Amino acid sequence: MQQPGDRIFAASARGAGILILVVLAGVAAFLVIQAIPALVANPADLPGGKNIAVYVAPFVFGTVVSSAIALIIATPLAIAVALFITHYAPRRLAQGLGYLIDLLAAVPSIVFGLWGLAVLAPAMLGLSTWLNTYLGWIPLFAGPVSVTGRTMLVVGVTLAVMILPIITAVSREVFLQTPKLHEEAALALGATRWEMIRMSVLPFGRSGIISGAMLGLGRALGETMAVAIILSGSSIITFNLISSGNSSSIAANIALNFPDSTGVAVNTLIASGLVLFVITLLVNSLARYIINRRREFSGAN
Amino acid sequence: MSIDTERAQQEKVEPPPGPVSLVRAELPRWAPYGILVASLVVVGVLLAVTGGFSIGLFVFLSAVLFGLATYLVSRVVEGARKATDRLVTIVVTVAFLIALIPLISVVITVVTNGLARFDAAFFTQSMRGVGGANDLAGGGYHAIMGTLIITALAAVMSIPVGVLTAVYLVEYGSKSRLARAVTFFVDVMTGIPSIVAGLFSFALFALFFGPSIRLGFAGSVALSVLMIPVVVRSTEEMLKIVPNELREAAYALGTPKWRTILKVVIPTSIAGIASGITLAIARVIGETAPLLIAVGITTGLNLNPFANRMATLPVFAYYSYAAPGVPREPFIDRAWTSALVLIIIVLVLNLVARLVARVFAPKTR
Amino acid sequence: MKTVRHSARARIAAVGIATSGALLLAGCGASNETAAPAGGGSGGSSAAVSGTINGAGASTQQVATQAWVAGLQTNNPDANVNYDPSGSGAGRTQFIAGGVQYAGSDSAMKADEITQAKAKCASDIVEVPVYVSPIAVVYNLQGVTDLQLTPSLIAKIFNKKITKWNDPAIAAVNAGKTLPDKAITPVNRSDKSGTTANFTDYLSKAAKADWTYPGADSWPIQGSEAAQGTSGVIGAVKAGDGAIGYADESQAKGLGIAKIQVGTTYVAPSAEGAAKLLEAATRGTDGGQYVFSYTLPRTTTDPSQYPITLSSYMIACSKYADAKQGALVKAYMSYVISPEGQQAAASKAGSAPLSDAVRAAITPAVNAIS
């Protein structure tokens, strides 16, 4: 254990970890220093002329709602897709299919933006109208329906499509690593395929699924260009998912307003970036907490 | 015989009529297909009669009916467990098909729109001089090179750091305070909005070189900030599921820890790690916002990432789309072609990653 | 598990493929850059300048800049101009910080910005309009062409006081046209932009009674249909039946373009109308001899002028520490405001060429650059 090679390797691994902390400290310091002028500024000088909390609130809301829609749609689908590729599709087909899904991850976000705008938004118009007609009593679908289809619902679905391959890829790799002995034992006991999956694959893969979902969520929360291009967003708080007025997201708001902002307006935008930072921090802490409670299936440790 | 009766009682289903056998009743192999066809026909006729035919509704209702019918038939004939299994199979397959729809749609959209300018000029020309008196078609050669150089630099910085950090977290740090801190802050890093990463990198370089600094390397740094956490998290996940038995076996043979990690742990999980790294590259290669700020754009070719502005495909595509000239079409076409090229680049990367994984992974089967 | 068996040959093959791919990509320079641009040295051009200058600012000028740079390089193959279309505000900030040699901005510099810029340049500031463009009110309404609108109607439509196309107030100025009973969806820019600034400035002056917001580069009303960039607004109006928006006239092809009431007649947006409006504008007094910031007469009653017009400025130092750089900036800006330069922008970006009167006024400022 005390070989020089070992010491060097351990030190460089440790160094890499420390380097990450330094970089992050740099980013955090940058964010905080740049955000301070907005936090201490006279509210009248800020965009909108209100308190910074009032300014950021709608964007926080929009960020959370769009990411939540994306996660709710994408996670079950991704698990199903990963299961299909690992346990249902014929082995030869499975590799090709996995590759195909990975392709989605390769599509840059700006393309998703253009696609969402050109293809998805018009395609979802019918669904939105239907939701409004039959489920209009739910505040989510209160309408009036946006004629352009550039709504929170469409953004949520687009984000879901964007994060689907991420969650799928991680889940798939974890499912593939399920100890063959567990699976064979379950099958030998007469379990059906689904029972085998439920008893051996899913519990083993739970940490991986959550990890993948968090990676996906991270991308959804911070997604800039796709949201900026698709969403008809402004500084309001509304539960209405299918109307013209939507809550913009933090990242999209930064991208939309940064280029033409000067002075304290820039600081305000960076302060909103800081808020996004904190949100991700909270979400990830929660995920870690859940994963750690279920540690027993992890191979290492 | 007694087993059969017991099972039948347990499932509260009458055993199938006919001579009793020890083999469970099973749906014939053609049954699922039969039910599928029947569902399609029933829904088709129903929709045709009510007059509300639309492709989406037809597919949706058929899938629902197919699932329900299979479940019921199987439950009657084969019992509840088998029925659930069949239902899940259908649900999983349908979910997969649903996931394919946007994929295919995106690919078709990008390919049909991108093919218009997928020509030699796009791969050999930059935008310098386009729009002048000479009628150049203009292309994205400068942007392709810029994207490759900047992303490669980002990968060179991120992959060792990311993989080493993951190794530290899984193999060395396990319970230490540093490891917990790193884990936590890597999570935080996944949430850095890309534009903030760009601002950070720009601010960093501006600190040393003044506010006029725009260079490809600044973009690489911004992309690294975004890429490292993805590499760490996916690698960490893959290292974690390497069975401890392998490590213990290696130790038992007297292998030092670092060799165990390099020769046993990492090769065992190389496929997953490669897949994760490819994902990480895919995640950043299409980033627009940070490159916009840190790298800027230029119309000409610049192969030196340590001096001056560079063009990159996403930024090029973004500006071609957002601020087109007159007439609009050539600009929009170039934007789509840039997107197509970007996807092809990632595809090739993916292939290489798989090749690497296949070559270096231990042969287990 | 079998022993770990690496196939050396496969490994070499993998490396080989990777390297050959890299070599293939790292070929040579772009084909259009290797040959020197043709046609140099013709007619009256000054001695060739060389070097690189960087600019940043309004995205409105980006396409025009491409045409201008191409034109400049025809006679000066060794000169290069980079332009970051990062936004007017960013452009001005970077210029003040010394990050770029010139800035493009959709709005004139404020007094304090000029003071800071002067300090940085250690000289006077040159600020001249270079890019003038009419903003069209575009709409998507089946079967309705030649829609006519008054300033007050535009204000009421965009602040959602009028919500139906067949509103009597609209019908009153569109006699003889059948307006459908359809909801109006006003589309505004979701990003900060000079287009929005000029549009709201127009409304706040021409429709004082109905538009209570000041002119600003971000849209004042929350919760309406919003889209990013000119392309976004055009796309949203195209997609939405009954939608109305505002965008650069040059991008409005395929959409209905409303005629705007000027005095007693209705005027469609045109390059001439925009150029005429700038000619009639009053020049701001402060800032120095080379600062030409104009206040556009939005309430004009002359039907040869189109009041919803954007004028975008180019900002530079009048003296550069590096004389070579100064020469390049001067050569570039001279070309930009020249009739050829303005024509190039008009044909490639759809802007309105500057009128001779304006050019005559601003030429001394550009000539003063050194």
PDB file of C-alpha atoms in Angstrom, chain B residues 121 124-136 138 141-142 144-145 148 202 211-214 246 263 267-268 292-293 295-303 308-309 318-329 331-332 334 352 355-356 359-365, chain C residues 1-7 10-11 13-14 17-18 25-33 37 54-55 59 62-63 66-67 69-71 73-74 76-86 94 97-100 228-232 234 238 250-251 253 344 346-350:
ATOM      1  CA  ALA B 121     -18.737  24.918 -49.848  1.00  0.00           C
ATOM      2  CA  THR B 124     -14.361  24.520 -47.193  1.00  0.00           C
ATOM      3  CA  GLN B 125     -15.449  28.127 -46.841  1.00  0.00           C
ATOM      4  CA  SER B 126     -15.690  30.508 -43.945  1.00  0.00           C
ATOM      5  CA  MET B 127     -17.942  33.538 -43.807  1.00  0.00           C
ATOM      6  CA  ARG B 128     -15.187  35.993 -44.603  1.00  0.00           C
ATOM      7  CA  GLY B 129     -16.140  38.119 -47.555  1.00  0.00           C
ATOM      8  CA  VAL B 130     -19.611  36.649 -47.779  1.00  0.00           C
ATOM      9  CA  GLY B 131     -22.126  39.336 -48.549  1.00  0.00           C
ATOM     10  CA  GLY B 132     -19.643  41.353 -50.539  1.00  0.00           C
ATOM     11  CA  ALA B 133     -19.510  41.827 -54.269  1.00  0.00           C
ATOM     12  CA  ASN B 134     -18.298  38.282 -54.927  1.00  0.00           C
ATOM     13  CA  ASP B 135     -21.097  35.778 -54.675  1.00  0.00           C
ATOM     14  CA  LEU B 136     -19.653  33.372 -52.157  1.00  0.00           C
ATOM     15  CA  GLY B 138     -20.350  30.990 -47.383  1.00  0.00           C
ATOM     16  CA  TYR B 141     -15.516  25.608 -41.958  1.00  0.00           C
ATOM     17  CA  HIS B 142     -14.202  28.171 -39.489  1.00  0.00           C
ATOM     18  CA  ILE B 144     -16.342  23.543 -37.372  1.00  0.00           C
ATOM     19  CA  MET B 145     -12.652  23.964 -36.625  1.00  0.00           C
ATOM     20  CA  LEU B 148     -13.443  20.954 -32.537  1.00  0.00           C
ATOM     21  CA  PHE B 202     -14.629  35.724 -19.204  1.00  0.00           C
ATOM     22  CA  PRO B 211     -11.599  43.341 -20.941  1.00  0.00           C
ATOM     23  CA  SER B 212     -10.818  43.030 -24.642  1.00  0.00           C
ATOM     24  CA  ILE B 213      -9.755  39.442 -24.247  1.00  0.00           C
ATOM     25  CA  ARG B 214     -11.693  36.953 -26.332  1.00  0.00           C
ATOM     26  CA  LEU B 246     -12.896  -7.858  -8.038  1.00  0.00           C
ATOM     27  CA  LYS B 263      -6.028  -2.454 -14.458  1.00  0.00           C
ATOM     28  CA  PRO B 267     -11.316  -1.378 -17.395  1.00  0.00           C
ATOM     29  CA  THR B 268     -14.317  -3.151 -15.881  1.00  0.00           C
ATOM     30  CA  LEU B 292     -20.998  33.794 -27.024  1.00  0.00           C
ATOM     31  CA  ILE B 293     -19.519  35.669 -24.085  1.00  0.00           C
ATOM     32  CA  VAL B 295     -15.111  33.456 -27.352  1.00  0.00           C
ATOM     33  CA  GLY B 296     -17.202  35.808 -29.432  1.00  0.00           C
ATOM     34  CA  ILE B 297     -17.547  35.213 -33.133  1.00  0.00           C
ATOM     35  CA  THR B 298     -15.547  36.008 -36.199  1.00  0.00           C
ATOM     36  CA  THR B 299     -16.148  35.483 -39.858  1.00  0.00           C
ATOM     37  CA  GLY B 300     -12.731  34.104 -40.667  1.00  0.00           C
ATOM     38  CA  LEU B 301     -10.767  31.020 -39.773  1.00  0.00           C
ATOM     39  CA  ASN B 302      -8.688  31.077 -36.596  1.00  0.00           C
ATOM     40  CA  LEU B 303      -6.897  27.917 -35.582  1.00  0.00           C
ATOM     41  CA  ASN B 308      -8.343  36.198 -30.766  1.00  0.00           C
ATOM     42  CA  ARG B 309     -11.921  35.277 -31.394  1.00  0.00           C
ATOM     43  CA  TYR B 318     -27.491  30.951 -33.295  1.00  0.00           C
ATOM     44  CA  TYR B 319     -26.549  34.192 -35.014  1.00  0.00           C
ATOM     45  CA  SER B 320     -27.461  32.867 -38.420  1.00  0.00           C
ATOM     46  CA  TYR B 321     -30.903  32.112 -37.038  1.00  0.00           C
ATOM     47  CA  ALA B 322     -31.404  35.053 -34.693  1.00  0.00           C
ATOM     48  CA  ALA B 323     -30.119  37.828 -36.941  1.00  0.00           C
ATOM     49  CA  PRO B 324     -30.435  36.740 -40.554  1.00  0.00           C
ATOM     50  CA  GLY B 325     -29.791  39.048 -43.448  1.00  0.00           C
ATOM     51  CA  VAL B 326     -31.713  39.633 -46.609  1.00  0.00           C
ATOM     52  CA  PRO B 327     -32.729  37.276 -48.085  1.00  0.00           C
ATOM     53  CA  ARG B 328     -33.234  35.197 -44.995  1.00  0.00           C
ATOM     54  CA  GLU B 329     -33.028  31.721 -46.443  1.00  0.00           C
ATOM     55  CA  PHE B 331     -28.744  32.277 -43.275  1.00  0.00           C
ATOM     56  CA  ILE B 332     -31.387  29.931 -41.928  1.00  0.00           C
ATOM     57  CA  ARG B 334     -26.548  27.650 -42.768  1.00  0.00           C
ATOM     58  CA  VAL B 352     -14.971   6.424 -31.227  1.00  0.00           C
ATOM     59  CA  LEU B 355     -14.626   1.610 -30.136  1.00  0.00           C
ATOM     60  CA  VAL B 356     -12.378   2.631 -27.270  1.00  0.00           C
ATOM     61  CA  VAL B 359     -10.972  -2.371 -27.288  1.00  0.00           C
ATOM     62  CA  PHE B 360     -10.057  -1.663 -23.702  1.00  0.00           C
ATOM     63  CA  ALA B 361     -12.828  -3.453 -21.854  1.00  0.00           C
ATOM     64  CA  PRO B 362     -12.049  -6.909 -20.455  1.00  0.00           C
ATOM     65  CA  LYS B 363     -13.596  -9.710 -22.471  1.00  0.00           C
ATOM     66  CA  THR B 364     -16.169 -11.202 -20.181  1.00  0.00           C
ATOM     67  CA  ARG B 365     -18.472 -12.974 -22.523  1.00  0.00           C
TER      68      ARG B 365
ATOM     69  CA  MET C   1     -14.328 -14.095 -15.975  1.00  0.00           C
ATOM     70  CA  LYS C   2     -11.654 -14.733 -18.542  1.00  0.00           C
ATOM     71  CA  THR C   3      -8.328 -13.031 -18.324  1.00  0.00           C
ATOM     72  CA  VAL C   4      -8.146  -9.437 -19.405  1.00  0.00           C
ATOM     73  CA  ARG C   5      -6.994  -9.734 -22.968  1.00  0.00           C
ATOM     74  CA  HIS C   6      -6.307  -6.604 -24.937  1.00  0.00           C
ATOM     75  CA  SER C   7      -5.986  -7.030 -28.600  1.00  0.00           C
ATOM     76  CA  ALA C  10      -7.436  -3.506 -32.327  1.00  0.00           C
ATOM     77  CA  ARG C  11      -5.891  -0.881 -30.099  1.00  0.00           C
ATOM     78  CA  ALA C  13      -6.497   0.355 -35.218  1.00  0.00           C
ATOM     79  CA  ALA C  14      -8.507   2.520 -32.839  1.00  0.00           C
ATOM     80  CA  ILE C  17      -8.667   5.787 -36.903  1.00  0.00           C
ATOM     81  CA  ALA C  18      -8.731   8.561 -34.339  1.00  0.00           C
ATOM     82  CA  LEU C  25     -10.177  17.606 -40.187  1.00  0.00           C
ATOM     83  CA  ALA C  26      -7.074  19.686 -39.635  1.00  0.00           C
ATOM     84  CA  GLY C  27      -6.699  20.141 -43.356  1.00  0.00           C
ATOM     85  CA  CYS C  28      -5.939  23.569 -44.660  1.00  0.00           C
ATOM     86  CA  GLY C  29      -7.381  27.058 -44.512  1.00  0.00           C
ATOM     87  CA  ALA C  30     -10.810  27.996 -45.721  1.00  0.00           C
ATOM     88  CA  SER C  31     -10.905  28.068 -49.509  1.00  0.00           C
ATOM     89  CA  ASN C  32     -12.300  31.560 -49.647  1.00  0.00           C
ATOM     90  CA  GLU C  33      -9.494  32.899 -47.483  1.00  0.00           C
ATOM     91  CA  PRO C  37      -9.942  38.981 -52.688  1.00  0.00           C
ATOM     92  CA  ASN C  54     -12.740  44.527 -32.959  1.00  0.00           C
ATOM     93  CA  GLY C  55     -16.196  45.873 -32.412  1.00  0.00           C
ATOM     94  CA  SER C  59     -27.145  42.546 -33.193  1.00  0.00           C
ATOM     95  CA  GLN C  62     -24.443  42.233 -37.579  1.00  0.00           C
ATOM     96  CA  VAL C  63     -25.472  41.332 -41.100  1.00  0.00           C
ATOM     97  CA  GLN C  66     -20.628  41.395 -42.729  1.00  0.00           C
ATOM     98  CA  ALA C  67     -21.381  43.284 -45.916  1.00  0.00           C
ATOM     99  CA  VAL C  69     -16.316  44.140 -43.849  1.00  0.00           C
ATOM    100  CA  ALA C  70     -16.521  42.299 -47.147  1.00  0.00           C
ATOM    101  CA  GLY C  71     -16.584  45.652 -48.945  1.00  0.00           C
ATOM    102  CA  GLN C  73     -11.617  43.867 -47.665  1.00  0.00           C
ATOM    103  CA  THR C  74     -12.152  44.233 -51.388  1.00  0.00           C
ATOM    104  CA  ASN C  76      -7.802  46.205 -48.202  1.00  0.00           C
ATOM    105  CA  PRO C  77      -7.224  42.468 -48.247  1.00  0.00           C
ATOM    106  CA  ASP C  78      -5.067  42.591 -45.130  1.00  0.00           C
ATOM    107  CA  ALA C  79      -7.626  44.377 -42.993  1.00  0.00           C
ATOM    108  CA  ASN C  80      -9.992  42.522 -40.742  1.00  0.00           C
ATOM    109  CA  VAL C  81     -12.877  43.668 -38.607  1.00  0.00           C
ATOM    110  CA  ASN C  82     -14.486  41.405 -36.031  1.00  0.00           C
ATOM    111  CA  TYR C  83     -17.890  42.214 -34.662  1.00  0.00           C
ATOM    112  CA  ASP C  84     -19.509  40.641 -31.616  1.00  0.00           C
ATOM    113  CA  PRO C  85     -23.253  41.065 -31.870  1.00  0.00           C
ATOM    114  CA  SER C  86     -23.513  40.834 -28.097  1.00  0.00           C
ATOM    115  CA  GLN C  94     -16.957  47.111 -23.621  1.00  0.00           C
ATOM    116  CA  ALA C  97     -13.794  49.598 -20.778  1.00  0.00           C
ATOM    117  CA  GLY C  98     -11.457  49.676 -23.759  1.00  0.00           C
ATOM    118  CA  GLY C  99     -12.339  46.131 -24.733  1.00  0.00           C
ATOM    119  CA  VAL C 100     -13.204  46.992 -28.330  1.00  0.00           C
ATOM    120  CA  GLN C 228     -36.832  36.182 -28.715  1.00  0.00           C
ATOM    121  CA  GLY C 229     -35.255  38.271 -31.396  1.00  0.00           C
ATOM    122  CA  THR C 230     -36.599  39.459 -34.715  1.00  0.00           C
ATOM    123  CA  SER C 231     -36.721  35.873 -35.954  1.00  0.00           C
ATOM    124  CA  GLY C 232     -38.717  34.869 -32.882  1.00  0.00           C
ATOM    125  CA  ILE C 234     -41.665  36.895 -37.048  1.00  0.00           C
ATOM    126  CA  LYS C 238     -46.473  33.543 -38.633  1.00  0.00           C
ATOM    127  CA  SER C 250     -36.680  43.666 -44.117  1.00  0.00           C
ATOM    128  CA  GLN C 251     -37.623  40.441 -42.320  1.00  0.00           C
ATOM    129  CA  LYS C 253     -41.755  39.075 -45.993  1.00  0.00           C
ATOM    130  CA  ALA C 344     -24.316  47.121 -49.545  1.00  0.00           C
ATOM    131  CA  ALA C 346     -29.390  47.914 -47.876  1.00  0.00           C
ATOM    132  CA  SER C 347     -29.138  44.964 -50.232  1.00  0.00           C
ATOM    133  CA  LYS C 348     -27.756  42.470 -47.713  1.00  0.00           C
ATOM    134  CA  ALA C 349     -29.465  43.561 -44.504  1.00  0.00           C
ATOM    135  CA  GLY C 350     -32.453  45.500 -45.744  1.00  0.00           C
TER     136      GLY C 350
END
